[in-house]
Short mmCIF file of C-alpha atoms in Angstrom, two decimals:
data_model
loop_
_atom_site.label_atom_id
_atom_site.label_comp_id
_atom_site.label_asym_id
_atom_site.label_seq_id
_atom_site.Cartn_x
_atom_site.Cartn_y
_atom_site.Cartn_z
CA UNK A 1 66.13 92.22 106.38
CA UNK A 2 69.55 92.44 107.83
CA UNK A 3 70.13 95.58 109.85
CA UNK A 4 73.33 97.17 110.81
CA UNK A 5 73.44 99.83 113.38
CA UNK A 6 76.52 102.25 113.45
CA UNK A 7 76.81 104.89 116.32
CA UNK A 8 77.44 107.75 116.65
CA UNK A 9 76.26 109.12 113.49
CA UNK A 10 78.16 112.23 113.97
CA UNK A 11 81.07 113.33 116.00
CA UNK A 12 82.86 116.64 116.16
CA UNK A 13 85.81 116.78 118.65
CA UNK A 14 89.16 118.31 119.38
CA UNK A 15 92.65 117.30 117.93
CA UNK A 16 94.14 114.51 120.21
CA UNK A 17 90.99 112.90 121.37
CA UNK A 18 90.29 109.26 120.70
CA UNK A 19 86.93 108.51 119.22
CA UNK A 20 85.00 105.04 119.20
CA UNK A 21 82.59 104.17 116.65
CA UNK A 22 80.32 101.18 117.28
CA UNK A 23 78.93 98.67 114.67
CA UNK A 24 76.21 96.27 115.55
CA UNK A 25 74.35 93.65 113.61
CA UNK A 26 70.83 93.71 114.92
CA UNK A 27 69.14 90.59 113.54
CA UNK A 28 71.92 88.32 112.33
CA UNK A 29 75.22 87.18 113.41
CA UNK A 30 78.34 88.55 111.74
CA UNK A 31 81.46 86.50 111.72
CA UNK A 32 82.95 89.21 109.49
CA UNK A 33 82.69 93.04 109.79
CA UNK A 34 84.45 95.35 107.58
CA UNK A 35 85.50 99.15 108.08
CA UNK A 36 85.66 101.68 105.40
CA UNK A 37 86.61 105.27 104.93
CA UNK A 38 85.12 107.39 102.30
CA UNK A 39 86.29 110.73 101.15
CA UNK A 40 84.00 113.32 99.80
CA UNK A 41 82.67 112.17 95.99
CA UNK A 42 84.95 109.18 96.34
CA UNK A 43 84.41 105.52 96.40
CA UNK A 44 84.63 103.31 99.55
CA UNK A 45 88.11 102.46 100.78
CA UNK A 46 88.56 99.30 102.86
CA UNK A 47 90.40 100.00 105.92
CA UNK A 48 90.30 96.68 107.63
CA UNK A 49 88.50 93.31 108.12
CA UNK A 50 87.35 92.32 111.31
CA UNK A 51 86.84 88.70 112.39
CA UNK A 52 85.06 87.72 115.62
CA UNK A 53 87.47 86.54 118.10
CA UNK A 54 90.61 87.33 116.33
CA UNK A 55 92.94 90.21 115.32
CA UNK A 56 91.78 92.27 112.51
CA UNK A 57 93.47 92.14 108.87
CA UNK A 58 94.39 95.84 107.98
CA UNK A 59 94.81 97.00 104.35
CA UNK A 60 98.18 98.31 103.21
CA UNK A 61 98.79 101.72 104.22
CA UNK A 62 96.24 101.64 107.38
CA UNK A 63 98.00 102.18 110.62
CA UNK A 64 96.78 99.64 112.90
CA UNK A 65 97.86 101.57 116.11
CA UNK A 66 96.00 104.56 114.76
CA UNK A 67 92.73 102.74 114.09
CA UNK A 68 91.97 100.09 116.57
CA UNK A 69 89.49 97.47 115.79
CA UNK A 70 87.69 95.11 118.30
CA UNK A 71 85.45 92.33 117.31
CA UNK A 72 84.42 90.80 120.64
CA UNK A 73 81.21 89.24 119.71
CA UNK A 74 79.41 88.21 116.67
CA UNK A 75 77.31 91.20 116.84
CA UNK A 76 79.61 93.98 117.65
CA UNK A 77 82.79 95.54 116.17
CA UNK A 78 84.27 98.89 117.35
CA UNK A 79 86.64 101.16 115.44
CA UNK A 80 88.68 103.57 117.79
CA UNK A 81 90.46 106.32 116.12
CA UNK A 82 93.21 107.12 118.46
CA UNK A 83 94.70 110.57 118.97
CA UNK A 84 92.66 111.85 116.15
CA UNK A 85 93.87 114.83 113.93
CA UNK A 86 92.25 117.11 111.41
CA UNK A 87 93.48 114.66 108.60
CA UNK A 88 91.44 111.78 110.05
CA UNK A 89 88.09 113.69 109.66
CA UNK A 90 86.23 111.55 107.10
CA UNK A 91 83.12 109.45 106.73
CA UNK A 92 83.56 106.05 108.41
CA UNK A 93 81.29 103.22 107.26
CA UNK A 94 81.12 99.67 108.69
CA UNK A 95 79.38 96.81 107.12
CA UNK A 96 78.56 93.25 108.24
CA UNK A 97 78.12 89.99 106.51
CA UNK A 98 76.46 86.94 107.54
CA UNK A 99 78.34 83.63 106.99
CA UNK A 100 78.06 81.88 103.79
CA UNK A 101 77.94 78.21 103.07
CA UNK A 102 81.17 77.35 104.07
CA UNK A 103 83.05 78.92 101.29
CA UNK A 104 85.61 81.38 101.73
CA UNK A 105 84.16 83.83 99.23
CA UNK A 106 80.65 84.40 100.53
CA UNK A 107 77.73 84.94 98.19
CA UNK A 108 76.01 86.99 100.88
CA UNK A 109 75.82 90.70 100.45
CA UNK A 110 77.32 93.08 103.06
CA UNK A 111 75.04 95.13 105.03
CA UNK A 112 76.15 98.50 105.69
CA UNK A 113 75.69 100.92 108.68
CA UNK A 114 74.60 104.60 108.09
CA UNK A 115 78.16 105.70 108.69
CA UNK A 116 79.80 108.17 111.14
CA UNK A 117 80.77 111.57 110.03
CA UNK A 118 83.94 112.44 111.98
CA UNK A 119 85.16 116.14 112.14
CA UNK A 120 88.36 116.72 114.01
CA UNK A 121 88.91 120.46 114.94
CA UNK B 1 94.16 92.08 89.25
CA UNK B 2 90.44 92.39 90.37
CA UNK B 3 88.59 95.59 89.47
CA UNK B 4 85.32 97.38 88.65
CA UNK B 5 84.74 100.31 86.45
CA UNK B 6 81.88 102.62 86.23
CA UNK B 7 82.42 104.65 83.24
CA UNK B 8 80.15 107.21 83.93
CA UNK B 9 80.55 109.80 87.08
CA UNK B 10 77.09 111.08 86.35
CA UNK B 11 74.04 109.99 84.50
CA UNK B 12 71.10 112.49 84.00
CA UNK B 13 67.70 111.28 83.04
CA UNK B 14 64.30 112.73 82.95
CA UNK B 15 61.70 111.20 85.30
CA UNK B 16 59.69 108.59 83.78
CA UNK B 17 62.20 107.57 81.30
CA UNK B 18 64.38 104.36 81.39
CA UNK B 19 67.63 104.60 83.09
CA UNK B 20 70.95 102.55 82.92
CA UNK B 21 74.03 102.84 85.09
CA UNK B 22 76.93 101.02 83.53
CA UNK B 23 79.34 98.72 85.24
CA UNK B 24 82.16 96.42 84.02
CA UNK B 25 84.31 94.11 85.86
CA UNK B 26 87.49 92.17 85.89
CA UNK B 27 87.81 89.14 88.29
CA UNK B 28 89.29 85.71 88.15
CA UNK B 29 86.79 83.02 88.17
CA UNK B 30 82.96 83.51 88.55
CA UNK B 31 82.02 86.77 89.60
CA UNK B 32 79.74 87.65 92.47
CA UNK B 33 78.64 91.03 91.51
CA UNK B 34 76.51 93.57 93.72
CA UNK B 35 74.66 96.98 93.26
CA UNK B 36 74.38 99.39 95.98
CA UNK B 37 72.77 102.81 96.39
CA UNK B 38 73.93 105.60 98.71
CA UNK B 39 71.94 108.57 99.77
CA UNK B 40 73.65 111.78 101.16
CA UNK B 41 75.30 111.20 104.50
CA UNK B 42 73.93 107.51 104.69
CA UNK B 43 75.70 104.20 104.37
CA UNK B 44 75.15 101.97 101.35
CA UNK B 45 71.84 100.02 100.91
CA UNK B 46 71.83 96.67 98.79
CA UNK B 47 69.93 96.62 95.83
CA UNK B 48 70.68 93.29 94.14
CA UNK B 49 73.21 90.65 93.45
CA UNK B 50 74.22 88.17 90.88
CA UNK B 51 75.62 84.88 91.84
CA UNK B 52 74.41 82.30 89.34
CA UNK B 53 71.42 81.50 87.41
CA UNK B 54 69.42 83.93 85.38
CA UNK B 55 71.22 86.75 83.85
CA UNK B 56 68.62 89.16 84.44
CA UNK B 57 68.28 89.98 88.32
CA UNK B 58 65.54 91.83 90.01
CA UNK B 59 66.09 93.81 93.03
CA UNK B 60 64.76 96.50 95.47
CA UNK B 61 62.79 99.67 94.31
CA UNK B 62 62.23 98.25 90.76
CA UNK B 63 65.87 98.01 89.88
CA UNK B 64 67.05 95.12 87.68
CA UNK B 65 70.67 94.26 86.31
CA UNK B 66 71.73 92.01 83.54
CA UNK B 67 74.81 90.00 83.87
CA UNK B 68 76.61 89.73 80.35
CA UNK B 69 79.45 87.31 80.72
CA UNK B 70 80.89 87.90 77.10
CA UNK B 71 80.97 91.78 77.98
CA UNK B 72 81.94 91.26 81.36
CA UNK B 73 79.30 93.78 82.31
CA UNK B 74 76.42 94.07 84.87
CA UNK B 75 74.35 97.21 84.08
CA UNK B 76 71.86 98.54 86.49
CA UNK B 77 68.52 99.36 84.86
CA UNK B 78 65.09 100.69 85.71
CA UNK B 79 62.23 100.79 83.17
CA UNK B 80 60.92 104.21 84.62
CA UNK B 81 63.00 106.69 86.76
CA UNK B 82 61.75 108.39 89.67
CA UNK B 83 63.16 111.78 91.20
CA UNK B 84 63.71 109.87 94.53
CA UNK B 85 66.05 107.46 92.53
CA UNK B 86 68.53 110.32 92.54
CA UNK B 87 71.47 109.08 94.67
CA UNK B 88 74.91 107.65 94.18
CA UNK B 89 75.18 104.10 92.83
CA UNK B 90 78.01 101.66 93.46
CA UNK B 91 78.60 98.34 91.43
CA UNK B 92 80.84 95.83 93.41
CA UNK B 93 82.36 92.56 93.17
CA UNK B 94 83.94 89.86 95.41
CA UNK B 95 87.45 89.81 94.24
CA UNK B 96 88.47 86.11 93.52
CA UNK B 97 88.77 83.94 96.59
CA UNK B 98 88.67 86.60 99.16
CA UNK B 99 86.40 88.38 101.59
CA UNK B 100 87.09 91.60 100.03
CA UNK B 101 84.22 93.60 98.29
CA UNK B 102 85.83 95.73 95.29
CA UNK B 103 83.74 98.82 94.77
CA UNK B 104 83.58 100.89 91.48
CA UNK B 105 83.90 104.63 91.66
CA UNK B 106 80.29 105.24 91.77
CA UNK B 107 77.94 106.81 89.49
CA UNK B 108 75.69 109.93 90.57
CA UNK B 109 72.15 109.44 89.09
CA UNK B 110 70.39 112.59 88.72
CA UNK B 111 66.55 112.42 87.73
CA UNK B 112 65.21 115.58 86.74
CA UNK B 113 61.37 116.03 87.21
#
C-alpha cells in the first residue's frame, strides 16, 4: 500500500528557531502533497497544497513567508516553520496523493504521514 | 458551499455490538467520499472510499460504509466492534472540481470491553 513518511515525529525547540519537516512518499510518486495543521480535539485544517515543480498554493489566512513549502521532487515536500513562536505549536500532518486518471479531481485517496508534534518553548 | 457534517462528537458502543458513525455531506456534482481513522499522535489512515458503483463499500479492518444519495449520507459501520477500534474517525469529501479534501469535525469512537 501507499506509504508516506514524515520526519521528525516530535520537535521541541526554542522560540525564534526555524524548523523543517519532511514528507516523503515512499512507494509512489506524488505530484501533489498537502500540509495540514491539527489543533487538539479538532479536525484538520488545510494549510497549503504543494505541487511538484511549482509554487505552493496557500489557504486563506496562512502566511506563506512563515510556512515555507518546497516540493522539489515527486517524492519529497518540505515545510519550514520560520522563526517559530509558541503559537505555532501544533500537530502538523502531510499527505500525498498519487495522480488520478487525468481529471482535476482525483479519485485517489490521500495518504497521510504520522504527523509532527511541534512544541515551541 | 461544500461541507461534511459528523453530527456526533462521540459514539460509545460495547465490544461485540454493531457500530455506526454518521456522516452527511453537501457537495456539487457527484461526491467522492472517504473515511479515515486517526489513533492518538498519529496521522490518518485510509479506511475506504466511494467513487461510483455499489452503494455499499467495504474497507479495512472489517469496516464498511453505505452511500445514500437521497439522504446525502455516507455512514461508517461495522457489525461487531472491537476495543481496538477506539479512535477518532473522519469523514471527508473532495469538494467540487478541486484537489481539496474537506473533512468533517471527527467522531471519537469509544468501545467498552
